């Protein structure tokens, strides 16, 4: 395994052993498992409720975990001075950022796959079909986590642990209401409109990555829309990581 | 000709502090430093003298404000140049959820140890720092001394040609300090160049070939340990009975220090003044209890250098408007 590969694998190993990840993992697993209970108070549309609640729990827990793991990672390494031991090795700082990001992403994807498998088992156990819209929603959640974790890394490359977590959470929330901002802009004057449109394009558009409503209503969006969303998420995350690398390259570790 | 392990020319570093970044601290000023192949160079200085800043510039953790630094002829930003270098920072904090063995293995892989050799080499260095038995525990379970040993092991795993140690014995018990000294001496015998930063003088005297003293970001004195000790004036401590401090002062001789202890008067004088002191004190009724030559030590040199430093600030970098 190469040096960077080892850094990815050890990042995953660390997250797996971190008590917070373990507790959150068990909690999330319990919540997804408990989503069957919601069907008990449902008169009809069992499948819709099961899928909606299950995917909702998965998304909530995994996004919070993504913010926790990513926004604190770099800042914590700098504050504890662990970074001295690693970036003094013959590796590039940008390589370090991408490798540490890889470790976090590996943790999140592993958890997501386990939770998705549980949800699929539940859906099957209730005698419903596992359709492509459900699989697609699970896959798109990975992209949502990718962008959220990249946001956390970006802020973590120049802010403290707390500030980075607050900013990541804030931008994530704002990114959920991107189209509202855009619509609001059209009702304002030219300056306000330009400002809100700029903010709309600047913020990550998490609505584009939210395929949970499609899974709930068993609808499939056009392939072009999905491909556009995938490309958007990959480009946005890559842009954030490149920016984080540039900031990190110039930074003094006092 | 092989490039010098460390070469610094007119290296300066200015930090900007405060919310508006309007306070400037000169952490390092015009530092020039050469560390020759195979030598152990001790960089001494009080807290905030600029030792750690020098190291951080060499390892590309901090960018210099001006001047140049090279490691084996390559600039610190060249990551290939760091392949032959290893670092033990002050108060190190390795990944606490990894085991000691996993961390040293990670360091080996990051430093380019071939996959076929990593496990064997990790075993060797864990043995050298006497950590084989605890190697499979998580680092968060380690004591401070155990963490220090693991960090030294990760520094040695790829057989570096240059080892940079920042306070490597800080927080260690006497056995741990002895082990670190022995490891440094073993590395020196193996031909490794070592830059050793500390303010524990005894460690420097035990292992260093050459020493530089930094005060407030400037190099104040530099030379081999024997040269520096030879430069020091030899002095004597004379213990007198029935002779007060006032009587000593009344002699009008240039004494270095005078004090009273348990009814005796202790006088420290330079060698040329010793016969005059003894002669005049005896003539005035003093009884001489003892005359002890004072051993020249790096500690005296260190303290004298700090006291002689022209800067008003002896601790920390120099503040500028």
XYZ file of C-alpha atoms in Angstrom:
575
model
C 0.000 0.000 0.000
C 1.354 3.461 -0.880
C 1.885 6.224 1.688
C -1.302 8.028 0.694
C -3.237 4.745 0.648
C -2.026 4.075 4.198
C -3.190 7.515 5.241
C -6.678 6.791 3.809
C -6.846 3.394 5.478
C -5.617 4.688 8.835
C -8.147 7.540 8.661
C -10.892 4.942 8.237
C -9.427 2.848 11.047
C -9.296 5.861 13.353
C -12.903 6.900 12.619
C -14.077 3.330 13.120
C -12.453 3.236 16.577
C -13.623 6.715 17.548
C -16.382 6.341 20.147
C -18.456 9.106 18.591
C -18.580 7.293 15.247
C -19.446 4.038 16.980
C -22.219 5.564 19.072
C -23.649 7.460 16.102
C -23.409 4.323 13.980
C -25.348 2.208 16.486
C -27.877 4.986 17.012
C -28.442 5.366 13.280
C -28.727 1.616 12.847
C -31.330 1.590 15.631
C -33.260 4.460 14.080
C -33.389 2.879 10.649
C -34.462 -0.389 12.234
C -37.101 1.472 14.259
C -38.581 3.106 11.163
C -40.735 -0.024 10.835
C -42.515 1.104 13.997
C -43.810 4.172 12.159
C -45.715 1.893 9.840
C -47.680 0.707 12.882
C -49.358 4.112 13.147
C -49.909 4.372 9.414
C -53.302 3.578 7.960
C -52.064 3.003 4.420
C -49.091 3.751 2.131
C -46.801 1.609 4.319
C -44.035 1.552 1.735
C -44.040 5.309 1.269
C -43.754 5.938 5.022
C -41.120 3.240 5.539
C -38.900 4.550 2.735
C -39.430 8.200 3.624
C -38.672 7.776 7.331
C -35.784 5.326 6.754
C -34.052 7.541 4.196
C -34.736 10.619 6.342
C -33.054 9.060 9.389
C -30.101 7.915 7.271
C -29.645 11.347 5.768
C -29.942 13.211 9.088
C -27.515 11.026 11.005
C -24.965 10.668 8.216
C -24.920 14.381 7.394
C -24.344 15.238 11.074
C -21.596 12.632 11.237
C -20.048 13.990 8.023
C -19.977 17.482 9.574
C -18.486 16.146 12.812
C -15.797 14.054 11.137
C -14.787 16.484 8.410
C -15.029 19.898 10.029
C -12.936 18.936 13.033
C -10.368 16.751 11.383
C -7.777 19.161 9.987
C -8.320 21.809 12.665
C -7.927 19.207 15.414
C -4.730 17.863 13.857
C -3.338 21.386 13.697
C -4.403 22.259 17.251
C -2.973 19.011 18.674
C 0.106 19.383 16.428
C -0.312 15.888 15.026
C 0.154 17.579 11.689
C 3.872 18.156 12.475
C 4.473 14.424 12.423
C 2.734 13.865 9.098
C 3.383 16.842 6.810
C 7.085 16.764 7.711
C 7.199 13.432 5.842
C 7.981 13.423 2.120
C 4.342 13.957 1.118
C 2.604 16.958 -0.397
C 0.125 18.912 1.677
C -2.556 18.588 -0.991
C -1.948 14.823 -1.044
C -2.430 14.840 2.714
C -5.776 16.699 2.363
C -7.083 14.292 -0.281
C -5.911 11.233 1.668
C -7.504 12.388 4.921
C -10.671 13.206 2.984
C -10.569 9.711 1.502
C -10.475 8.226 5.024
C -13.529 10.208 6.130
C -15.413 9.374 2.945
C -14.609 5.679 3.319
C -16.085 5.753 6.834
C -19.240 7.545 5.700
C -19.769 5.322 2.664
C -19.296 2.165 4.743
C -21.875 3.332 7.277
C -24.226 4.400 4.508
C -24.000 1.038 2.782
C -24.712 -0.835 6.016
C -27.703 1.391 6.794
C -28.977 1.177 3.213
C -28.706 -2.637 3.337
C -30.785 -2.652 6.515
C -33.419 -0.422 4.939
C -33.585 -2.629 1.842
C -34.010 -5.708 4.037
C -36.883 -3.986 5.837
C -38.556 -2.992 2.567
C -38.227 -6.549 1.278
C -39.458 -8.000 4.591
C -42.664 -6.005 4.226
C -43.141 -7.545 0.820
C -42.410 -4.414 -1.219
C -40.327 -4.190 -4.364
C -36.821 -2.744 -4.159
C -37.038 -0.416 -7.106
C -34.406 1.665 -8.838
C -35.626 4.933 -7.328
C -34.767 3.670 -3.845
C -31.309 2.499 -4.918
C -30.742 5.807 -6.684
C -31.730 7.795 -3.563
C -29.240 5.783 -1.508
C -26.516 6.391 -4.105
C -27.253 10.113 -4.288
C -27.009 10.352 -0.507
C -23.347 9.389 -0.915
C -22.892 12.430 -3.153
C -24.608 14.627 -0.570
C -22.168 13.309 2.039
C -19.278 13.892 -0.373
C -20.144 17.575 -0.757
C -20.855 18.026 2.976
C -17.533 16.445 3.953
C -15.702 18.565 1.356
C -17.336 21.666 2.878
C -16.113 20.576 6.310
C -12.568 20.100 4.979
C -12.636 23.474 3.274
C -13.603 25.338 6.463
C -11.334 23.176 8.579
C -8.323 24.192 6.490
C -8.404 27.742 7.891
C -10.827 27.832 10.845
C -10.855 26.351 14.350
C -12.801 23.163 15.142
C -15.880 24.961 16.492
C -16.056 27.688 13.852
C -15.527 25.161 11.104
C -18.396 22.975 12.397
C -20.718 25.998 12.715
C -19.896 27.231 9.196
C -20.291 23.769 7.651
C -23.670 23.278 9.327
C -24.758 26.801 8.339
C -23.804 26.385 4.692
C -25.424 22.927 4.609
C -28.682 24.391 5.912
C -28.500 27.334 3.494
C -27.782 24.904 0.658
C -31.114 23.201 1.339
C -32.947 26.406 0.453
C -31.005 27.457 -2.645
C -34.029 27.636 -4.974
C -35.935 29.737 -2.414
C -33.073 32.233 -2.510
C -33.225 32.261 -6.295
C -36.980 32.844 -6.317
C -36.674 35.544 -3.669
C -34.054 37.264 -5.821
C -36.451 37.574 -8.720
C -38.777 39.642 -6.504
C -36.067 42.134 -5.466
C -34.388 45.006 -7.269
C -31.446 44.463 -9.637
C -28.755 44.663 -6.906
C -30.570 42.420 -4.444
C -31.461 40.030 -7.207
C -27.859 39.833 -8.449
C -26.626 39.310 -4.911
C -29.053 36.487 -4.164
C -28.392 34.830 -7.517
C -24.669 34.992 -6.840
C -25.285 33.416 -3.401
C -27.458 30.758 -5.045
C -24.653 29.776 -7.414
C -22.021 29.991 -4.686
C -23.788 27.791 -2.142
C -23.887 24.048 -2.656
C -27.287 23.128 -4.090
C -28.260 20.192 -1.899
C -31.752 20.145 -3.401
C -30.177 18.812 -6.613
C -28.772 15.862 -4.653
C -31.913 15.074 -2.686
C -33.468 12.082 -4.474
C -35.450 10.933 -1.452
C -38.783 12.335 -2.750
C -38.299 10.291 -5.956
C -37.799 7.140 -3.876
C -40.859 7.937 -1.755
C -43.082 8.273 -4.832
C -41.279 5.547 -6.815
C -40.485 7.947 -9.628
C -37.305 8.060 -11.667
C -35.952 11.405 -12.847
C -34.564 11.640 -16.404
C -31.074 10.177 -16.751
C -29.721 13.553 -17.908
C -30.886 15.179 -14.664
C -29.204 12.486 -12.604
C -25.981 12.695 -14.586
C -26.034 16.476 -14.217
C -26.458 16.125 -10.443
C -23.595 13.621 -10.237
C -21.315 15.900 -12.259
C -22.368 18.885 -10.146
C -21.592 17.112 -6.857
C -18.230 15.808 -8.054
C -17.180 19.194 -9.454
C -18.351 21.093 -6.377
C -16.578 18.745 -3.958
C -13.423 18.779 -6.087
C -13.487 22.581 -6.206
C -13.760 22.770 -2.409
C -10.924 20.300 -1.911
C -8.678 22.158 -4.351
C -9.418 25.420 -2.508
C -8.735 23.702 0.831
C -5.427 22.386 -0.559
C -4.412 25.845 -1.781
C -5.153 27.390 1.608
C -3.406 24.533 3.380
C -0.302 24.801 1.173
C 0.178 28.445 2.161
C -0.519 27.987 5.830
C 2.086 28.348 8.608
C 1.841 25.752 11.376
C 3.045 27.730 14.392
C 30.815 17.284 -3.189
C 27.909 16.229 -0.966
C 25.533 19.040 -0.015
C 25.447 20.003 3.672
C 22.623 18.402 5.653
C 21.465 21.846 6.830
C 22.398 25.232 5.438
C 20.603 28.434 6.460
C 21.488 31.889 5.192
C 20.096 35.092 6.740
C 16.927 33.348 7.759
C 14.298 35.622 9.287
C 10.738 35.020 10.362
C 8.216 37.618 11.398
C 4.872 36.657 12.908
C 1.928 39.030 12.880
C -0.256 38.854 15.945
C -3.445 40.385 17.249
C -6.932 40.640 15.774
C -5.809 43.266 13.248
C -2.454 41.479 12.720
C -0.755 44.766 13.596
C 1.663 43.447 16.231
C 4.848 42.049 14.811
C 7.197 39.607 16.493
C 10.596 38.843 15.001
C 10.894 35.176 15.911
C 14.118 34.742 13.931
C 16.596 37.357 12.725
C 19.267 36.844 10.057
C 20.113 33.329 11.193
C 22.947 31.616 9.359
C 23.621 28.039 10.311
C 25.594 25.122 8.868
C 25.282 21.600 10.157
C 27.984 19.309 8.815
C 27.511 15.672 7.806
C 27.649 13.234 10.712
C 27.735 15.790 13.506
C 25.358 16.318 16.407
C 24.527 20.014 16.534
C 22.872 21.362 19.672
C 20.672 24.416 19.259
C 20.292 25.968 22.685
C 18.169 28.849 23.808
C 15.544 29.928 26.319
C 11.838 29.525 25.593
C 10.790 31.481 22.522
C 14.366 31.971 21.326
C 13.514 30.793 17.818
C 14.674 27.158 18.007
C 11.334 25.658 17.045
C 10.788 28.303 14.357
C 14.137 27.326 12.791
C 13.102 23.681 12.777
C 9.677 24.452 11.349
C 11.228 26.424 8.497
C 13.579 23.523 7.763
C 10.624 21.128 7.603
C 8.429 23.493 5.572
C 5.899 23.784 8.395
C 6.473 27.548 8.369
C 7.595 29.771 5.483
C 10.512 32.138 6.169
C 9.944 35.887 5.795
C 13.381 36.193 4.177
C 16.576 34.216 3.729
C 17.131 30.681 2.487
C 17.324 27.228 3.989
C 18.329 23.945 2.375
C 18.396 20.310 3.441
C 20.988 18.307 1.504
C 20.940 21.115 -1.070
C 17.149 21.091 -1.574
C 14.697 23.712 -0.385
C 12.378 22.552 2.441
C 9.317 22.773 0.163
C 10.790 20.021 -2.043
C 9.162 16.941 -0.554
C 11.766 14.626 -2.103
C 14.374 16.471 -0.055
C 12.524 15.470 3.115
C 12.881 11.784 2.270
C 16.195 11.650 4.148
C 14.941 13.693 7.091
C 13.043 12.775 10.225
C 11.497 14.867 12.940
C 10.627 14.400 16.600
C 8.566 17.436 17.694
C 8.185 18.785 21.200
C 5.132 17.292 22.982
C 4.214 15.071 20.042
C 0.621 13.935 19.502
C 0.391 10.928 17.185
C -3.005 9.559 16.085
C -4.414 8.324 19.370
C -6.804 5.716 17.950
C -3.986 3.869 16.198
C -1.716 1.412 17.966
C 1.967 2.211 18.305
C 2.807 -0.410 15.671
C 0.201 0.954 13.242
C 1.526 4.492 13.660
C 5.155 3.511 13.098
C 4.052 1.456 10.066
C 2.176 4.475 8.705
C 5.296 6.628 9.187
C 7.375 4.004 7.377
C 5.027 3.917 4.414
C 4.799 7.719 4.223
C 8.594 7.895 4.287
C 8.904 5.443 1.411
C 10.059 2.253 3.156
C 9.423 -0.580 0.642
C 6.352 -2.706 1.504
C 8.491 -5.834 1.751
C 10.646 -4.253 4.454
C 8.141 -2.279 6.521
C 7.125 -4.988 9.004
C 10.723 -6.034 9.714
C 11.937 -2.470 10.070
C 8.996 -1.536 12.344
C 9.865 -4.492 14.584
C 13.497 -3.357 14.742
C 12.788 0.227 15.751
C 10.108 -0.797 18.260
C 12.764 -3.025 19.822
C 15.298 -0.185 19.821
C 12.946 2.036 21.850
C 11.899 -0.917 24.056
C 8.240 -0.750 23.045
C 7.672 -4.250 21.634
C 5.383 -5.278 24.490
C 3.123 -2.211 24.296
C 3.218 -1.822 20.504
C -0.290 -3.210 19.984
C -2.045 -0.947 22.477
C -3.874 2.161 21.295
C -1.693 5.258 21.652
C -4.326 6.985 23.813
C -3.505 4.374 26.489
C 0.192 5.365 26.511
C 2.010 7.439 29.117
C 3.907 10.527 27.950
C 7.184 8.618 27.948
C 5.699 5.809 25.827
C 4.345 8.327 23.308
C 7.803 9.878 23.080
C 9.358 6.471 22.426
C 6.860 5.682 19.672
C 7.522 9.054 18.055
C 11.264 8.390 18.146
C 10.615 4.961 16.602
C 8.609 6.524 13.749
C 11.479 8.945 13.172
C 14.027 6.147 12.833
C 11.959 3.705 10.776
C 13.264 4.779 7.358
C 16.906 5.223 8.430
C 17.076 9.002 7.894
C 20.360 10.767 7.120
C 19.250 13.780 9.146
C 17.368 13.599 12.421
C 15.787 16.760 13.823
C 14.906 16.504 17.495
C 12.962 19.218 19.309
C 13.186 18.698 23.075
C 13.191 14.888 22.703
C 13.824 14.269 26.409
C 11.194 16.640 27.723
C 8.845 14.874 30.122
C 10.870 11.667 30.218
C 11.972 9.934 33.415
C 15.738 9.400 33.960
C 15.625 5.973 32.291
C 13.794 7.409 29.289
C 16.310 10.242 29.010
C 19.176 7.779 29.165
C 17.558 5.711 26.421
C 17.131 8.758 24.189
C 20.755 9.792 24.735
C 21.913 6.293 23.868
C 19.768 6.288 20.721
C 21.244 9.636 19.675
C 24.767 8.352 20.228
C 23.959 5.149 18.302
C 22.622 7.206 15.401
C 25.742 9.381 15.476
C 27.909 6.256 15.312
C 25.842 5.162 12.309
C 26.710 8.453 10.589
C 23.344 10.210 10.983
C 23.481 13.986 11.246
C 21.457 15.282 14.185
C 20.043 18.714 14.959
C 19.151 18.680 18.611
C 17.124 21.517 20.151
C 16.801 21.676 23.888
C 17.296 23.743 26.980
C 18.514 20.778 29.014
C 22.223 21.570 29.110
C 23.305 18.209 30.496
C 21.884 16.463 27.411
C 23.782 18.813 25.110
C 27.056 18.278 26.950
C 26.529 14.522 26.753
C 25.856 14.194 23.036
C 26.656 17.319 20.977
C 29.730 18.031 18.866
C 28.872 21.666 18.209
C 26.516 24.097 19.861
C 24.781 27.340 18.907
C 22.976 29.579 21.379
C 19.926 31.477 20.125
C 18.513 34.372 22.125
C 15.516 36.430 20.969
C 15.798 35.075 17.436
C 19.514 35.776 16.952
C 22.498 33.431 17.030
C 24.610 34.753 19.893
C 27.436 32.236 20.055
C 28.458 29.107 18.197
C 31.296 26.591 18.266
C 32.383 23.131 19.319
C 31.631 22.221 22.915
C 35.365 22.101 23.777
C 36.034 25.485 22.096
C 33.201 27.152 23.936
C 34.275 25.703 27.269
C 37.868 26.803 26.637
C 36.692 30.372 25.987
C 35.269 30.604 29.469
C 37.411 32.346 32.092
C 38.432 29.956 34.826
C 37.454 31.073 38.286
C 37.776 29.871 41.883
C 35.425 29.755 44.813
C 37.103 30.704 48.099
C 35.436 30.025 51.453
C 36.608 32.415 54.190
C 36.006 32.366 57.930
C 36.036 35.385 60.259
C 35.775 37.679 57.274
C 32.514 39.460 56.428
C 31.120 40.461 53.052
C 31.888 44.076 53.937
C 35.514 43.140 54.588
C 35.705 41.501 51.154
C 34.203 44.577 49.510
C 36.632 46.802 51.420
C 39.562 45.037 49.700
C 38.482 46.684 46.452
C 39.301 43.613 44.363
C 37.208 42.752 41.243
C 35.340 39.716 42.577
C 32.680 37.954 40.462
C 30.371 37.141 43.336
C 30.293 37.291 47.116
C 27.801 35.719 49.467
C 27.540 34.472 53.045
C 26.501 30.985 54.046
C 26.420 29.447 57.538
C 28.872 31.972 59.049
C 31.261 31.631 56.133
C 31.831 34.043 53.285
C 31.882 32.626 49.756
C 33.858 34.607 47.204
C 34.125 33.805 43.481
C 37.108 35.375 41.736
C 38.812 35.064 38.360
C 42.110 33.151 38.360
C 44.435 36.239 38.157
C 42.795 37.782 41.224
C 43.038 34.669 43.396
C 46.566 35.290 44.856
C 45.695 38.905 45.713
C 42.480 37.907 47.444
C 44.132 35.175 49.494
C 47.113 37.333 50.450
C 45.080 40.355 51.518
C 42.380 38.360 53.295
C 44.937 36.368 55.336
C 46.811 39.601 56.208
C 43.525 40.961 57.627
C 42.905 37.896 59.813
C 40.709 35.727 57.598
C 40.984 31.963 57.778
C 40.769 30.173 54.429
C 38.529 27.072 54.651
C 38.755 26.003 51.028
C 39.696 27.038 47.489
C 37.767 25.217 44.757
C 38.346 25.669 41.006
C 35.010 26.265 39.230
C 34.430 23.848 36.374
C 33.716 25.571 33.053
C 30.270 24.453 31.953
C 27.863 25.002 29.106
C 25.330 26.094 31.679
C 27.493 29.068 32.671
C 28.061 29.850 29.001
C 24.318 29.610 28.346
C 23.412 31.926 31.215
C 26.225 34.392 30.369
C 25.161 34.477 26.715
C 21.563 35.224 27.624
C 22.656 37.946 30.063
C 25.001 39.503 27.501
C 22.336 39.541 24.797
C 21.785 43.156 23.890
C 18.071 42.645 23.330
C 15.829 43.756 26.161
C 13.799 40.618 25.602
C 15.679 37.499 26.539
C 12.654 35.252 26.376
C 10.440 35.190 23.295
C 10.911 36.910 19.959
C 11.633 40.592 19.590
C 8.520 42.791 19.464
C 8.594 45.540 16.874
C 6.256 48.468 16.333
